[in-house]
Amino acid sequence: MAVFDRERPETTAPFRGCPFLNVSVEVPDPTHPAHQLAAAYKREFARRLTDIARQAGVAAPETLGEQLALLFDSAAARGTALNSGHTHAYARSIAESLVDAALADAGPATL
């Protein structure tokens, strides 16, 4: 849940969201090294979330990892469009629901 606990820095500058998403938009050529680096980072981010979900014992860790990564990216993109750092707080509440549901689907823990 910590990835959704973001506070916007005190600044008058516009909220720019995720630099990796920004690179992907500004350098749309998928063969360009900058675009490839951004895509690799995004894949790694989802993989790390998947690993955490797996460690938590959810039934479908790949699904939860991708859902959380998509939710994070969506909050960053919406925050950029609205010039708001508050979108991650809304995303966090959705993430909590996803995690709770995934844990409930896993059933009781076995020791």
Short mmCIF file of C-alpha atoms in Angstrom, two decimals:
data_model
loop_
_atom_site.label_atom_id
_atom_site.label_comp_id
_atom_site.label_asym_id
_atom_site.label_seq_id
_atom_site.Cartn_x
_atom_site.Cartn_y
_atom_site.Cartn_z
CA MET A 1 0.00 0.00 0.00
CA ALA A 2 2.97 2.28 0.57
CA VAL A 3 3.35 3.05 -3.15
CA PHE A 4 0.03 4.89 -2.97
CA ASP A 5 1.08 6.96 0.07
CA ARG A 6 2.49 9.89 -1.84
CA GLU A 7 2.48 13.45 -0.76
CA ARG A 8 2.89 16.17 -3.30
CA PRO A 9 5.92 18.32 -2.56
CA GLU A 10 5.26 21.91 -1.56
CA THR A 11 5.68 23.67 -4.88
CA THR A 12 3.80 25.83 -7.31
CA ALA A 13 5.11 23.77 -10.24
CA PRO A 14 2.57 21.67 -12.13
CA PHE A 15 2.15 18.06 -11.06
CA ARG A 16 3.96 15.99 -13.69
CA GLY A 17 3.00 12.49 -12.55
CA CYS A 18 5.28 9.60 -13.45
CA PRO A 19 8.47 10.41 -15.35
CA PHE A 20 8.46 6.95 -16.95
CA LEU A 21 4.97 7.46 -18.35
CA ASN A 22 5.99 10.92 -19.52
CA VAL A 23 8.98 9.48 -21.40
CA SER A 24 6.76 6.86 -23.02
CA VAL A 25 4.45 9.59 -24.31
CA GLU A 26 7.18 12.02 -25.34
CA VAL A 27 9.31 9.33 -27.01
CA PRO A 28 6.68 7.06 -28.60
CA ASP A 29 9.12 4.99 -30.69
CA PRO A 30 9.20 1.60 -28.89
CA THR A 31 12.71 0.95 -30.24
CA HIS A 32 14.15 4.14 -28.75
CA PRO A 33 16.40 3.43 -25.72
CA ALA A 34 14.55 5.93 -23.51
CA HIS A 35 11.21 4.30 -24.31
CA GLN A 36 12.66 0.85 -23.71
CA LEU A 37 14.06 1.93 -20.35
CA ALA A 38 10.68 3.31 -19.30
CA ALA A 39 8.91 0.12 -20.38
CA ALA A 40 11.46 -2.03 -18.56
CA TYR A 41 10.96 0.02 -15.39
CA LYS A 42 7.19 -0.38 -15.63
CA ARG A 43 7.51 -4.16 -16.11
CA GLU A 44 9.85 -4.36 -13.12
CA PHE A 45 7.46 -2.31 -10.99
CA ALA A 46 4.61 -4.75 -11.75
CA ARG A 47 6.94 -7.70 -11.10
CA ARG A 48 7.83 -6.33 -7.66
CA LEU A 49 4.16 -5.87 -6.81
CA THR A 50 3.52 -9.41 -8.02
CA ASP A 51 6.31 -10.73 -5.79
CA ILE A 52 4.80 -8.98 -2.77
CA ALA A 53 1.38 -10.43 -3.63
CA ARG A 54 2.93 -13.89 -3.94
CA GLN A 55 4.60 -13.52 -0.54
CA ALA A 56 1.22 -12.50 0.92
CA GLY A 57 -0.23 -15.76 -0.40
CA VAL A 58 -2.86 -14.42 -2.76
CA ALA A 59 -4.31 -16.92 -5.22
CA ALA A 60 -3.48 -14.93 -8.37
CA PRO A 61 -0.42 -12.78 -7.61
CA GLU A 62 0.24 -11.88 -11.26
CA THR A 63 -3.27 -10.51 -11.62
CA LEU A 64 -3.07 -8.46 -8.43
CA GLY A 65 0.39 -7.15 -9.31
CA GLU A 66 -0.78 -5.98 -12.73
CA GLN A 67 -3.97 -4.49 -11.28
CA LEU A 68 -2.02 -2.49 -8.70
CA ALA A 69 0.53 -1.33 -11.29
CA LEU A 70 -2.28 -0.22 -13.60
CA LEU A 71 -4.01 1.59 -10.76
CA PHE A 72 -0.78 3.37 -9.80
CA ASP A 73 -0.15 4.46 -13.39
CA SER A 74 -3.75 5.59 -13.80
CA ALA A 75 -3.50 7.75 -10.68
CA ALA A 76 -0.30 9.32 -11.99
CA ALA A 77 -1.81 10.02 -15.40
CA ARG A 78 -5.01 11.48 -13.96
CA GLY A 79 -3.00 13.54 -11.49
CA THR A 80 -1.01 14.97 -14.38
CA ALA A 81 -4.14 15.85 -16.35
CA LEU A 82 -5.81 17.45 -13.32
CA ASN A 83 -2.62 18.96 -11.86
CA SER A 84 -3.43 17.15 -8.63
CA GLY A 85 -1.36 15.02 -6.31
CA HIS A 86 -4.51 13.75 -4.59
CA THR A 87 -5.33 11.01 -7.07
CA HIS A 88 -3.06 8.53 -5.29
CA ALA A 89 -5.19 8.80 -2.15
CA TYR A 90 -8.25 7.72 -4.14
CA ALA A 91 -6.24 4.98 -5.82
CA ARG A 92 -5.09 3.74 -2.42
CA SER A 93 -8.67 3.10 -1.33
CA ILE A 94 -9.28 1.10 -4.51
CA ALA A 95 -6.00 -0.78 -3.96
CA GLU A 96 -7.11 -1.70 -0.44
CA SER A 97 -10.29 -3.23 -1.88
CA LEU A 98 -8.30 -5.19 -4.48
CA VAL A 99 -5.86 -6.50 -1.87
CA ASP A 100 -8.64 -7.40 0.58
CA ALA A 101 -10.51 -9.29 -2.14
CA ALA A 102 -7.36 -11.10 -3.29
CA LEU A 103 -6.54 -12.14 0.27
CA ALA A 104 -10.13 -13.31 0.85
CA ASP A 105 -9.97 -15.40 -2.35
CA ALA A 106 -6.79 -17.05 -1.06
CA GLY A 107 -8.71 -18.54 1.84
CA PRO A 108 -7.33 -19.27 5.28
CA ALA A 109 -3.57 -19.37 5.66
CA THR A 110 -1.97 -22.74 6.12
CA LEU A 111 0.82 -23.13 8.64
#
